[in-house]
Coordinates of C-alpha atoms and ligand atoms in Angstrom, one line a residue:
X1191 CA 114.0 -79.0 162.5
X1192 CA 112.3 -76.7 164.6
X1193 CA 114.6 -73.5 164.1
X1194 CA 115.9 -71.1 161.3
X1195 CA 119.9 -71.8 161.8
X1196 CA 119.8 -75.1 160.0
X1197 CA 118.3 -74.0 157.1
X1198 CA 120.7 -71.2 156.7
X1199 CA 123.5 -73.1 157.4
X1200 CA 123.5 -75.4 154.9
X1201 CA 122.8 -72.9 152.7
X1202 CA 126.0 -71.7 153.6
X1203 CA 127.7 -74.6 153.8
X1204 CA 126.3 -75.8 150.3
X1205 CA 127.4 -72.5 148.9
X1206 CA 130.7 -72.9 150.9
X1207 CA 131.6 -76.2 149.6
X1208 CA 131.8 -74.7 146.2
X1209 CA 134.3 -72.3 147.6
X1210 CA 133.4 -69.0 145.7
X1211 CA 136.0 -67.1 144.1
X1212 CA 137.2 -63.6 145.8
X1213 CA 134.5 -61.9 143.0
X1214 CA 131.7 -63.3 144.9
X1215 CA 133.1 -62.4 148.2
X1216 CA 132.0 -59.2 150.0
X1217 CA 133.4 -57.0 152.6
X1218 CA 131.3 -56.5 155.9
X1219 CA 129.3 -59.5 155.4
X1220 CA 126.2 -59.1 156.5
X1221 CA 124.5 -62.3 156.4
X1222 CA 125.7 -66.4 157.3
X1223 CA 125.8 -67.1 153.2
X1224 CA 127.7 -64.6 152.5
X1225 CA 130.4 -65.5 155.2
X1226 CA 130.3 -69.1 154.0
X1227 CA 130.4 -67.8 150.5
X1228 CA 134.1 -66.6 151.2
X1229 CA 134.3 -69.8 153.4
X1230 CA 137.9 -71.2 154.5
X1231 CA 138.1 -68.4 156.3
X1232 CA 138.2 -69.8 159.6
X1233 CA 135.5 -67.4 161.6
X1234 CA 133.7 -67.7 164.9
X1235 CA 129.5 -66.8 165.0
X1236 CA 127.3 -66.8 167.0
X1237 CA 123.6 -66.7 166.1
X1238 CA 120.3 -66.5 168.0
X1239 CA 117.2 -68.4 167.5
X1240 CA 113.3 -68.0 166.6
X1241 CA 112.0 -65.5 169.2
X1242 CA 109.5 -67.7 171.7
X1243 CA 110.8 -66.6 175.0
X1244 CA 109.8 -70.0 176.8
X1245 CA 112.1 -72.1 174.8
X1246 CA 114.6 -69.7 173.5
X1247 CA 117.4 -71.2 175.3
X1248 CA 116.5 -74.6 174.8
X1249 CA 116.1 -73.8 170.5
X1250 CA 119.5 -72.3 170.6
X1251 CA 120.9 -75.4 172.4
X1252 CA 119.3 -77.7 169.7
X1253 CA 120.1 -75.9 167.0
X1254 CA 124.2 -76.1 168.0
X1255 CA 124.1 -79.4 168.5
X1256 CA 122.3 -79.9 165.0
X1257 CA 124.7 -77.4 162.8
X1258 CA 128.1 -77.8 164.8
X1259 CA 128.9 -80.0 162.3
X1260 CA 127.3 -78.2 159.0
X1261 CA 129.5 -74.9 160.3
X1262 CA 132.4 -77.0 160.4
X1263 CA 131.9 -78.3 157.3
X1264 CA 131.6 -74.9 156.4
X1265 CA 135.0 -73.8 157.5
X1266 CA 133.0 -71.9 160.9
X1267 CA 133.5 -72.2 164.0
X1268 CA 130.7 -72.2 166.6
X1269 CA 131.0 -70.4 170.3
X1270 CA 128.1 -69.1 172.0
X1271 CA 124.4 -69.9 172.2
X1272 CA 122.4 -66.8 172.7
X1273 CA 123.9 -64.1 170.2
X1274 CA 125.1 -61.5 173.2
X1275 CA 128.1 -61.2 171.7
X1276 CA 126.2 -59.1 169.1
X1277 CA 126.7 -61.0 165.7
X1278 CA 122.7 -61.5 164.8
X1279 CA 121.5 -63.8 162.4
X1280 CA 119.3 -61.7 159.4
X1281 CA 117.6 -64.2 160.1
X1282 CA 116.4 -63.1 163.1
X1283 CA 115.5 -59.8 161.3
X1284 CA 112.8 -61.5 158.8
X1285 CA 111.6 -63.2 162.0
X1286 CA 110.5 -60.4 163.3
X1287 CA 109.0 -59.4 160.5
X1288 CA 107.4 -62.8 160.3
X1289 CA 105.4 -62.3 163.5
X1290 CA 102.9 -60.1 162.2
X1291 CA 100.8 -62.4 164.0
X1292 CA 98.8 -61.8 167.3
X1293 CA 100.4 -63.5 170.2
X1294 CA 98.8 -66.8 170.7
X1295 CA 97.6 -66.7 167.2
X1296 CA 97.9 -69.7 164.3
X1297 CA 99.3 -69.6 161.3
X1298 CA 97.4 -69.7 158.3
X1299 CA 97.0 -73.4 157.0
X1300 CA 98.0 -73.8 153.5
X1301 CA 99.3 -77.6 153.5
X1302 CA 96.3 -78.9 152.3
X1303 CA 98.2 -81.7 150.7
X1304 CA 99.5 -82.7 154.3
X1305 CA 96.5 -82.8 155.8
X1306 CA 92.8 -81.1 155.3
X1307 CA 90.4 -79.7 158.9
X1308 CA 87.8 -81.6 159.5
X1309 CA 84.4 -80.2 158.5
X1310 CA 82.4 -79.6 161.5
X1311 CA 79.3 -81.6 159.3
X1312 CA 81.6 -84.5 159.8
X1313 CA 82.4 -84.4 163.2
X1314 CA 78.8 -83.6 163.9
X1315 CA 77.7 -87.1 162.1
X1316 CA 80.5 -88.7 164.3
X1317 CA 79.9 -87.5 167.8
X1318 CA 77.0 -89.9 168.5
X1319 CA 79.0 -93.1 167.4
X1320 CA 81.5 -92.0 170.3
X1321 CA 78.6 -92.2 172.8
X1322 CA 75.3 -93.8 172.7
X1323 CA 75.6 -96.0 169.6
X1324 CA 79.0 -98.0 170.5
X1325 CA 77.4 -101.5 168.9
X1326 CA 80.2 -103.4 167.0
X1327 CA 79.0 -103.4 163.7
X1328 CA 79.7 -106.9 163.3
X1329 CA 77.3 -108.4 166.0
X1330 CA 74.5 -109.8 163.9
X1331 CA 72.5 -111.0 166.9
X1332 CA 71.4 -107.8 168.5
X1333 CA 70.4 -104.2 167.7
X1334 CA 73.6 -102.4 169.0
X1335 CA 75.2 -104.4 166.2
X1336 CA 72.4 -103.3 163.8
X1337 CA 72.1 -100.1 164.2
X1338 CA 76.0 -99.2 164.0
X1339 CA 76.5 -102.1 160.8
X1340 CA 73.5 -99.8 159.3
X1341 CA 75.9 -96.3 159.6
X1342 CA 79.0 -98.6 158.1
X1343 CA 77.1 -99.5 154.8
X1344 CA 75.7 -96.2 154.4
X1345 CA 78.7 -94.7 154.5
X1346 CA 80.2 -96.8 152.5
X1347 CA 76.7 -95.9 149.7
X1348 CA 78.5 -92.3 150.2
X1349 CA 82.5 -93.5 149.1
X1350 CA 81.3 -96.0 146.6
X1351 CA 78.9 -93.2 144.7
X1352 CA 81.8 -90.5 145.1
X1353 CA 83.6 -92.5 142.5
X1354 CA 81.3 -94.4 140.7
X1355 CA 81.5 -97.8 142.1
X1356 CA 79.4 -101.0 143.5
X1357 CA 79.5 -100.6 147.7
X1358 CA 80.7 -104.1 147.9
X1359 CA 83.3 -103.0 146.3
X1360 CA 84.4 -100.3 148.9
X1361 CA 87.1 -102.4 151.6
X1362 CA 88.2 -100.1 154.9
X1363 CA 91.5 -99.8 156.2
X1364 CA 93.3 -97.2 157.6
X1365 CA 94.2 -94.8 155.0
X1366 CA 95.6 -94.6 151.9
X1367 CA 99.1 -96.1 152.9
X1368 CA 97.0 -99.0 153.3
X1369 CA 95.2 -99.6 150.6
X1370 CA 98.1 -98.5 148.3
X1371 CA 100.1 -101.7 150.6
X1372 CA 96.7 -104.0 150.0
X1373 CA 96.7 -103.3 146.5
X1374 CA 100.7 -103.4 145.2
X1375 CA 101.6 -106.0 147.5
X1376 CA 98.1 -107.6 147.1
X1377 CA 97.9 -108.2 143.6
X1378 CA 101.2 -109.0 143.0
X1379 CA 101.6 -111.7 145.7
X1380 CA 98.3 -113.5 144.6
X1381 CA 99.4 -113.5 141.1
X1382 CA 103.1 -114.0 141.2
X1383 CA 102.5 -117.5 142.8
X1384 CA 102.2 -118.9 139.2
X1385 CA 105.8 -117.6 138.6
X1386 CA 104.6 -116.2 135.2
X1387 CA 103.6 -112.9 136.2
X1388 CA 106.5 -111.2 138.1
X1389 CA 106.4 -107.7 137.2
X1390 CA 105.1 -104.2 137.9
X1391 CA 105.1 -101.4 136.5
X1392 CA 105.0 -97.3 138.6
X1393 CA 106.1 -94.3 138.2
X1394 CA 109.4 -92.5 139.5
X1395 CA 106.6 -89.7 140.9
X1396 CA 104.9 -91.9 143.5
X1397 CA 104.1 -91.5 147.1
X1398 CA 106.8 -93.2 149.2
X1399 CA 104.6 -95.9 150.5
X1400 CA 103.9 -97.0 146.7
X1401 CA 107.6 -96.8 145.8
X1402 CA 108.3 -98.3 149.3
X1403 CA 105.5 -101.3 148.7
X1404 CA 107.3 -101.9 145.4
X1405 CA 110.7 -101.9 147.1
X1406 CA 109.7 -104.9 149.1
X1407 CA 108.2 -107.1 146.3
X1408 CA 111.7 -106.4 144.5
X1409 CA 112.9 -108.0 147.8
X1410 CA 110.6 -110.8 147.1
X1411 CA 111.3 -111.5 143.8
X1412 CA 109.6 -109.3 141.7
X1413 CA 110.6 -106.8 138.9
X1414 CA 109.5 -103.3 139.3
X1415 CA 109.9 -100.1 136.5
X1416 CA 109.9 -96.8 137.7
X1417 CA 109.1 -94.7 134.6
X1418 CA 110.5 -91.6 134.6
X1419 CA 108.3 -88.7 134.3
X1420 CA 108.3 -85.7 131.9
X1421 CA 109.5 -82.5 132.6
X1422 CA 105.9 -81.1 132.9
X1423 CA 105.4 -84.0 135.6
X1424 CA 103.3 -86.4 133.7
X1425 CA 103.8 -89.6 132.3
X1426 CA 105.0 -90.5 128.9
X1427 CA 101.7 -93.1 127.9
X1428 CA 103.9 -94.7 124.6
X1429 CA 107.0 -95.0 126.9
X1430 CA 104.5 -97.0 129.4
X1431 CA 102.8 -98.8 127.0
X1432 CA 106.7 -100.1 125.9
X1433 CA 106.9 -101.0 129.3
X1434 CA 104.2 -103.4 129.6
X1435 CA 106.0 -107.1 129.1
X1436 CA 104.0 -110.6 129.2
X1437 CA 104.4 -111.0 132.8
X1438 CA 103.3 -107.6 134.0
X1439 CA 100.6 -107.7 136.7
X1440 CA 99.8 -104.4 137.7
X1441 CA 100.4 -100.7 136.5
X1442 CA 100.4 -98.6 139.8
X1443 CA 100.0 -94.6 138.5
X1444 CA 99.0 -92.0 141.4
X1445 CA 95.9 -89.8 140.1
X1446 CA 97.1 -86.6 141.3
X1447 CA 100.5 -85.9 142.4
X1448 CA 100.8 -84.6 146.2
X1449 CA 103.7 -82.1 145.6
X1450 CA 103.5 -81.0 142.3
X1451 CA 99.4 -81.0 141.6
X1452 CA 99.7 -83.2 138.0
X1453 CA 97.0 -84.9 137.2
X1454 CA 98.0 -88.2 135.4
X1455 CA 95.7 -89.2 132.7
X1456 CA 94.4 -92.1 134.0
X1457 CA 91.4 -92.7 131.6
X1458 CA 94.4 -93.5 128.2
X1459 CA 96.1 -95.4 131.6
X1460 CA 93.1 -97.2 132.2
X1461 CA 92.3 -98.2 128.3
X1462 CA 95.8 -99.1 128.0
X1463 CA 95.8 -101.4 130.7
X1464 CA 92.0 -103.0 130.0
X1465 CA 93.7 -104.1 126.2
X1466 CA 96.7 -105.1 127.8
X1467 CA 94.7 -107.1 130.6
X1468 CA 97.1 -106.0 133.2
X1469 CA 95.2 -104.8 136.3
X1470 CA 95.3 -101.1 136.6
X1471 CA 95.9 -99.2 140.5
X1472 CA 95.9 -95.7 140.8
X1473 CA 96.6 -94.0 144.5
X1474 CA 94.2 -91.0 144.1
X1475 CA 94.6 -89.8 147.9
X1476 CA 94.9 -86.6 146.1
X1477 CA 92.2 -86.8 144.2
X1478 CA 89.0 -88.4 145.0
X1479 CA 86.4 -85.7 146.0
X1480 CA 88.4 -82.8 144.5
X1481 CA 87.8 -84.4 140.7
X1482 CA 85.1 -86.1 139.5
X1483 CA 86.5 -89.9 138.8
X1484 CA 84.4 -92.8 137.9
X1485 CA 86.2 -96.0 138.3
X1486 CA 84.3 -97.6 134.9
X1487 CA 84.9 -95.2 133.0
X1488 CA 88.4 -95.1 133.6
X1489 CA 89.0 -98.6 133.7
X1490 CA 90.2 -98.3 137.2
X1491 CA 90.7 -102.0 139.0
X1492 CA 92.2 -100.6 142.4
X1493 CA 92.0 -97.1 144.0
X1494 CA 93.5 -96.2 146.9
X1495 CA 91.3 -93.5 149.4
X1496 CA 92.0 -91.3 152.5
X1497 CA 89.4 -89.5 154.5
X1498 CA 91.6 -86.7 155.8
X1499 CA 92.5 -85.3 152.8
X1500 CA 88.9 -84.5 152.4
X1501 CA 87.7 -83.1 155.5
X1502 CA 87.5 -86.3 157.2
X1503 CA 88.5 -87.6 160.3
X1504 CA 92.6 -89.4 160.4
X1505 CA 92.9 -93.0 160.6
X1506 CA 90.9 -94.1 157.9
X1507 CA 90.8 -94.8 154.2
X1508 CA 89.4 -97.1 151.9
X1509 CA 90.3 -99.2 148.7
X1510 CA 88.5 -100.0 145.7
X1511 CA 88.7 -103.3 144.3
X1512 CA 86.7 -104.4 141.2
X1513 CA 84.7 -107.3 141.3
X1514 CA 84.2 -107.6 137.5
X1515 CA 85.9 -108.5 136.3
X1516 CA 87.3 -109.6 139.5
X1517 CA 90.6 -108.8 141.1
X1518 CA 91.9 -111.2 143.5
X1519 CA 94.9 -110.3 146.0
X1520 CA 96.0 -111.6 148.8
X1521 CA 95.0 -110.0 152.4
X1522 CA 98.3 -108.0 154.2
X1523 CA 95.5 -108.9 157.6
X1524 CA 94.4 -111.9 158.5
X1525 CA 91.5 -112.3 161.0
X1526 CA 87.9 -112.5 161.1
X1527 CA 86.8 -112.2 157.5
X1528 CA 85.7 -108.4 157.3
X1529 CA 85.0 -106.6 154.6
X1530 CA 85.2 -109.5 152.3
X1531 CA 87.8 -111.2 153.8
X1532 CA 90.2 -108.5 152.6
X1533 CA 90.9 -106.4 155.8
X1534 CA 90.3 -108.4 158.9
X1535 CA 89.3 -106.3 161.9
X1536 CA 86.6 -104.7 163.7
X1537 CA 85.4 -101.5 162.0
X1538 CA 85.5 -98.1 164.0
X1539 CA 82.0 -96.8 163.4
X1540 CA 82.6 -93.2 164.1
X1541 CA 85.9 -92.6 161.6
X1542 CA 83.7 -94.3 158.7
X1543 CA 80.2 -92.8 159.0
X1544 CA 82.7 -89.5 159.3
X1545 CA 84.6 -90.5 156.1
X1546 CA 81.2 -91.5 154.6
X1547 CA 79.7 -87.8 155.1
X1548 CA 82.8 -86.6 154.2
X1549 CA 82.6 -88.2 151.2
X1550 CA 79.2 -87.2 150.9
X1551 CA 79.6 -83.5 151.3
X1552 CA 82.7 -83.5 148.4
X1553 CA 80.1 -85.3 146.1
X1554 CA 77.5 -82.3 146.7
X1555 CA 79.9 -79.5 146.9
X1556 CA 82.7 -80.6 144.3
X1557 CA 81.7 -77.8 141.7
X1558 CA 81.2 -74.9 143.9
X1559 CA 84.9 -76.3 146.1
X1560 CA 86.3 -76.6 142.7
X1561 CA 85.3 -73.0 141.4
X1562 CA 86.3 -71.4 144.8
X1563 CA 89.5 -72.9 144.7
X1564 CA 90.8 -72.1 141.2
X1565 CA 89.7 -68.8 142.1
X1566 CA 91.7 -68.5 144.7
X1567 CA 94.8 -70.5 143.1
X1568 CA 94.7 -68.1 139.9
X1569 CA 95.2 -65.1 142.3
X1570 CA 97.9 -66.9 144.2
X1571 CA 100.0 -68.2 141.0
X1572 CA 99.6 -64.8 139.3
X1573 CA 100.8 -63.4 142.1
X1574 CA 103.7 -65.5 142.7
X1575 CA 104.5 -65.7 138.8
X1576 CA 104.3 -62.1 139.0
X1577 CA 107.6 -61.8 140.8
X1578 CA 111.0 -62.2 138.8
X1579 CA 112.9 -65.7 138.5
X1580 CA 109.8 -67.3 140.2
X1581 CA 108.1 -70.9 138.3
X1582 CA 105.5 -73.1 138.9
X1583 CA 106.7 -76.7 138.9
X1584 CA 104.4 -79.2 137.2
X1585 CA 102.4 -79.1 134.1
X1586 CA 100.0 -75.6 133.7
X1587 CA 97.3 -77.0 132.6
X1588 CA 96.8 -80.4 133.9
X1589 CA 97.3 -79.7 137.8
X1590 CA 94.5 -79.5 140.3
X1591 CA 94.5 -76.0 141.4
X1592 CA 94.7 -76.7 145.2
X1593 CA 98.1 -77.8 144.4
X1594 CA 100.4 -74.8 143.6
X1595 CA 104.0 -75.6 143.3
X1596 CA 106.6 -72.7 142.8
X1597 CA 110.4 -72.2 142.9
X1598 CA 112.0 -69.5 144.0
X1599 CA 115.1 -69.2 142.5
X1600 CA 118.2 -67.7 144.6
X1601 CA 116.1 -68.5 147.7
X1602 CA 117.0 -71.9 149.9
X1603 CA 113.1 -73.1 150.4
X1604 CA 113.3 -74.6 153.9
X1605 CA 114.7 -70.5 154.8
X1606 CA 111.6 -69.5 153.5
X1607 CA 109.7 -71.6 155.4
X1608 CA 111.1 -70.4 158.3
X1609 CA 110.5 -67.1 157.5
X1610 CA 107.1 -67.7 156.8
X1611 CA 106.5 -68.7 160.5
X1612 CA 103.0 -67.2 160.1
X1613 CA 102.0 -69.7 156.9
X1614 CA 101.7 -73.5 158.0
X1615 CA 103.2 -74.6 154.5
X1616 CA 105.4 -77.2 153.1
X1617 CA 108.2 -77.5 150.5
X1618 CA 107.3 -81.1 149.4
X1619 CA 109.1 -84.1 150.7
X1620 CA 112.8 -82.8 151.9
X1621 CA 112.6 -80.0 154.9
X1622 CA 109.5 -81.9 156.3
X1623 CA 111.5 -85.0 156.5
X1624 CA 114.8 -86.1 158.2
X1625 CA 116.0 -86.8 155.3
X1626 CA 117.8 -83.3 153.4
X1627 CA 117.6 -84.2 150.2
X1628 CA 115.8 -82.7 147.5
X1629 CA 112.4 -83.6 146.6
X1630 CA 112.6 -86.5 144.6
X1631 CA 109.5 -85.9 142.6
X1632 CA 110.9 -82.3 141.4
X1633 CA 114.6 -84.2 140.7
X1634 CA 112.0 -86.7 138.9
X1635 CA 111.3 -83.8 136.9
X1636 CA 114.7 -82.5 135.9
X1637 CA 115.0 -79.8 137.9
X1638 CA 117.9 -79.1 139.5
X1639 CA 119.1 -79.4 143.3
X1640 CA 119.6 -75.6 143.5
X1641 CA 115.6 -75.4 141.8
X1642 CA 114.5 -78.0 143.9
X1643 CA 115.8 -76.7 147.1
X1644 CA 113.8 -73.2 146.3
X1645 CA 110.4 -74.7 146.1
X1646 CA 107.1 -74.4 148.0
X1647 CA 103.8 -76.2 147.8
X1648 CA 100.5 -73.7 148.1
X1649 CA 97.6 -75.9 149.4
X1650 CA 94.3 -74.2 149.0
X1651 CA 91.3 -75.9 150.2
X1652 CA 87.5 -75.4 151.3
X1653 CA 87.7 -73.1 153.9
X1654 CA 90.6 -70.9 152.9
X1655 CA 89.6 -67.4 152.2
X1656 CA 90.6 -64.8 149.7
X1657 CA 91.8 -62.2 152.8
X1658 CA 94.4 -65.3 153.6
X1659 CA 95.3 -65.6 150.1
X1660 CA 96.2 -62.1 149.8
X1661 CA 98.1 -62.1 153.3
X1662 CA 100.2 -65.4 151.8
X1663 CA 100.8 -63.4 148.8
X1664 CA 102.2 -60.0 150.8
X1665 CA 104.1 -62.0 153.0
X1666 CA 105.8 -64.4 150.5
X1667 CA 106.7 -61.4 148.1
X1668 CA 108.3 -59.2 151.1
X1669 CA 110.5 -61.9 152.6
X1670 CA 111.7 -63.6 148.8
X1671 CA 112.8 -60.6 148.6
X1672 CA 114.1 -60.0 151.9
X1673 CA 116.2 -63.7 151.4
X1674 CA 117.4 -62.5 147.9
X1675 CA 118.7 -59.3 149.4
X1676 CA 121.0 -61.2 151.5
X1677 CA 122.1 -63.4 149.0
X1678 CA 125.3 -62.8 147.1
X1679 CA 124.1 -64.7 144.2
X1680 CA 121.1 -62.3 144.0
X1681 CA 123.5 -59.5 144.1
X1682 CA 125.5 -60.9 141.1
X1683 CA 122.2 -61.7 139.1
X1684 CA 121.0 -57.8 139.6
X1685 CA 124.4 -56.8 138.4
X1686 CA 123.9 -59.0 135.4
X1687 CA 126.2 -61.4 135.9
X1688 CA 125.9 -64.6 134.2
X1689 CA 126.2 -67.1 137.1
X1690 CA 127.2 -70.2 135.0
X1691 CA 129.7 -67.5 133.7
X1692 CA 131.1 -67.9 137.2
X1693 CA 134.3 -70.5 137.7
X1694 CA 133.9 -72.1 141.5
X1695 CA 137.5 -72.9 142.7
X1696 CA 137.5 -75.9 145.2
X1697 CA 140.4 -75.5 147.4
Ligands
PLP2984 C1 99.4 -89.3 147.1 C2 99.3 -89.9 148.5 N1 99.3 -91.2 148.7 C3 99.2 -91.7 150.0 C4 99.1 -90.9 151.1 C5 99.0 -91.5 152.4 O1 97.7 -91.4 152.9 P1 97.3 -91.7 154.4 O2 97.8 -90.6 155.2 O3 95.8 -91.8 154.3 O4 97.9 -93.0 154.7 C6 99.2 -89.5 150.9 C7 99.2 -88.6 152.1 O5 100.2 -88.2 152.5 C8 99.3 -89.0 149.6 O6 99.4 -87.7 149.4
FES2985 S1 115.9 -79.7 152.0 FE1 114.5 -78.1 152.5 S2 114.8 -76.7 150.9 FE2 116.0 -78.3 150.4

């Protein structure tokens, strides 16, 4: 959804299906909400579109065809693409305000949960495995094979010491979708051929392609629980120990959640399932190399690993797997027997000695990373939490500080977004997906559609800077309030009205 209308408009049209009573409706509207707000109204608008003057036409064409429908929903009518007739989107005001950037300029990057830059280190350990050392590193009969099977196990010394483990017990693959794949699906289907043990246990919380991987072994048979979180995010430990039934195979419970921050406590996880003797998988995408983790200590039998989320190049991950006391799972790639038979297929030299350093570097400069970034999250949450009706979602104290999470109440998030043009940022799962629901982790947590809707994720990482932090926090205190000027709901709240006070008439 490349353009603001959407956003607003079903913001209007969510608004509008609740129909407000004549008390909520204003004369001289001035903004799309509040025109929904008195909805039924049958009204034509026409609205212009986010200001780049190459593809204005084309934005405004898209952005018809996307919302003819949400306006109709909303008792609108749509005429016009190019907003001559004069009726301008506020929008299109905060816009403007939102290109305080130079022209040709990038926005600040603040989704470090998305996605993390590669460190220039890494990509200068790379380079020469895209030119002069192009041996595959599984030719054991000459010294191009050698030489490039040499970088592979070094850098896999790098990932295996980053989280305490043996290097055999490092297995490549593609990222941490992957692994998470190799591991659920893995363990289950190796095990679940003796018919005794048939179920799984995860959390509500997950990634998608955890949840997904468990979807499919439902399909196959097994039984899956999705524990429900707590309204601070993390886990209930009795409620999972309840869980755990004779034929459960394998707890699945992410380290660090990629929307919200929470850190799950996976060493009473890992105890839990050691005594238990149920294998114990955590996805910690989100956390190797920001937290220290050492899979013995935790009792950790599977770990899922990606190398872009830690400066790495795309494309690659790794998992973990225990060899004592051994885990067995079935390959998901069958082939020539790499990397232990687990994950057939040639390696690609260059993404895993890039990985490796990666991996390296986090291990060296974890604490002075980690210091630097709470510093800079503590001045971005005060900040934030500084403003009225604002909340961070997640536990306070167990979070990884990279990962700020905040509503904005009375503000639709993905509008926000789109009015921080300037910020590269995300609002968890829903306005970066097709999908437009909420994100599921924050309903996980209780909140509601309305809190869920208003919520952005902060993501801090190694080479954001204070002066960027302090630009974020300028421009996302100016335009909340710019959105909560225009909303009629705000108006009500500053004239103290109680808004579950409010009856919504359907009609
Ligand atoms: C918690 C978590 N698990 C898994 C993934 C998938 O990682 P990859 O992109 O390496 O497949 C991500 C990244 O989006 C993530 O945040
Ligand atoms: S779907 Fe994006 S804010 Fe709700």
């Amino acid at each position: 959804m490349a353009n603001i209308a959407p956003s607003v408009l079903r913001q209007a049209s969510r608004l509008a299906s609740k129909s407000a009573i004549s008390s909520v409706s204003r004369s001289g509207a001035r903004s799309l909400s509040r025109v929904a707000i008195q909805s039924n109204v049958p009204a034509t608008r026409t609205y212009v579109t986010q200001s780049r003057p190459d593809n204005a036409q084309v934005q405004a064409e898209t952005a018809i065809r996307l919302d003819k429908k949400e306006f109709e929903k909303a008792g609108l009518t749509v005429s016009g693409q190019d907003g001559s007739s004069g009726h301008v989107s506020p929008m299109a005001d905060v816009l403007s305000q939102a290109t305080m950037m130079d022209e040709g300029q990038r926005p600040i990057y603040l989704d470090m949960q998305a996605t993390t830059p590669l460190d220039p280190r890494v990509l200068d350990a790379m380079l020469p495995f895209y030119t002069g050392v192009y041996g595959n590193p599984h030719s054991r009969t000459h010294a191009y094979g050698w030489e490039s099977e040499k970088a592979v196990e070094d850098a896999r010394q790098h990932i295996a010491d980053l989280i305490g483990a043996d290097p055999k017990e490092i297995i490549f693959t593609s990222g941490a979708t992957e692994s998470n794949n190799m591991s659920i699906k893995g363990v289950a289907r190796f095990f679940g051929r003796s018919g005794k043990k048939k179920h799984i246990i995860t959390s509500q919380t997950e990634h998608k392609c955890v949840l997904d991987s468990c979807r499919h072994l439902q399909d196959e048979g097994f039984e899956v629980t999705y524990l429900p979180v707590q309204s601070n995010g993390l886990i209930d430990l009795k409620l999972l120990e309840e869980s755990i039934r004779p034929d459960t195979v394998l707890i699945s419970i992410m380290a660090v959640n990629n929307e919200i921050g929470v850190i799950q406590p996976l060493a009473e996880i890992g105890k839990l399932c050691r005594a238990k003797k149920v294998f114990f998988h955590t996805d910690a995408a989100q956390a190797v190399g920001k937290l220290s983790l050492d899979v013995n200590e935790m009792n950790i039998d599977l770990m899922s690993i990606s190398s872009h989320k830690i400066y790495g190049p795309k494309g690659i991950g790794a998992c973990f797997v225990r060899r004592r006391p051994r885990v067995r799972l079935d390959p998901i790639i069958s082939g020539g027997g790499q990397e232990r038979g687990l994950r057939s297929g040639t390696l690609a030299p260059a993404l895993v000695v890039g990985f490796g350093e990666a991996c390296r570097i986090a291990k060296e400069e974890m604490e002075y990373d980690s210091k630097r970034i709470k510093f800079l999250s503590d001045r971005l949450l005060n900040g934030l939490l500084s403003m009225e009706h604002t909340q961070q979602n997640g536990d306070h104290e167990h979070f990884y500080p990279g990962c700020v999470n905040v509503s904005f109440a009375y503000v639709e998030g993905e509008s926000l977004l789109m009015a921080l043009k300037d910020i590269a940022l995300s609002s968890g799962s829903a306005c970066t997906s097709a999908s437009l629901e909420p994100s599921y982790v924050l309903r996980a947590l209780g909140n509601s559609d309305e809190s869920a809707h208003s919520s952005i994720r902060f993501g801090i990482g190694r080479f954001t800077t204070e002066q960027e932090i302090d630009y974020v926090l300028k421009a996302v205190t100016q335009r909340v309030g710019f959105l909560r000027e225009l909303s009629p709901l705000w108006e009500l709240v500053q004239e103290g009205v109680d808004l579950n006070t409010i009856e919504w008439s359907q009609h």
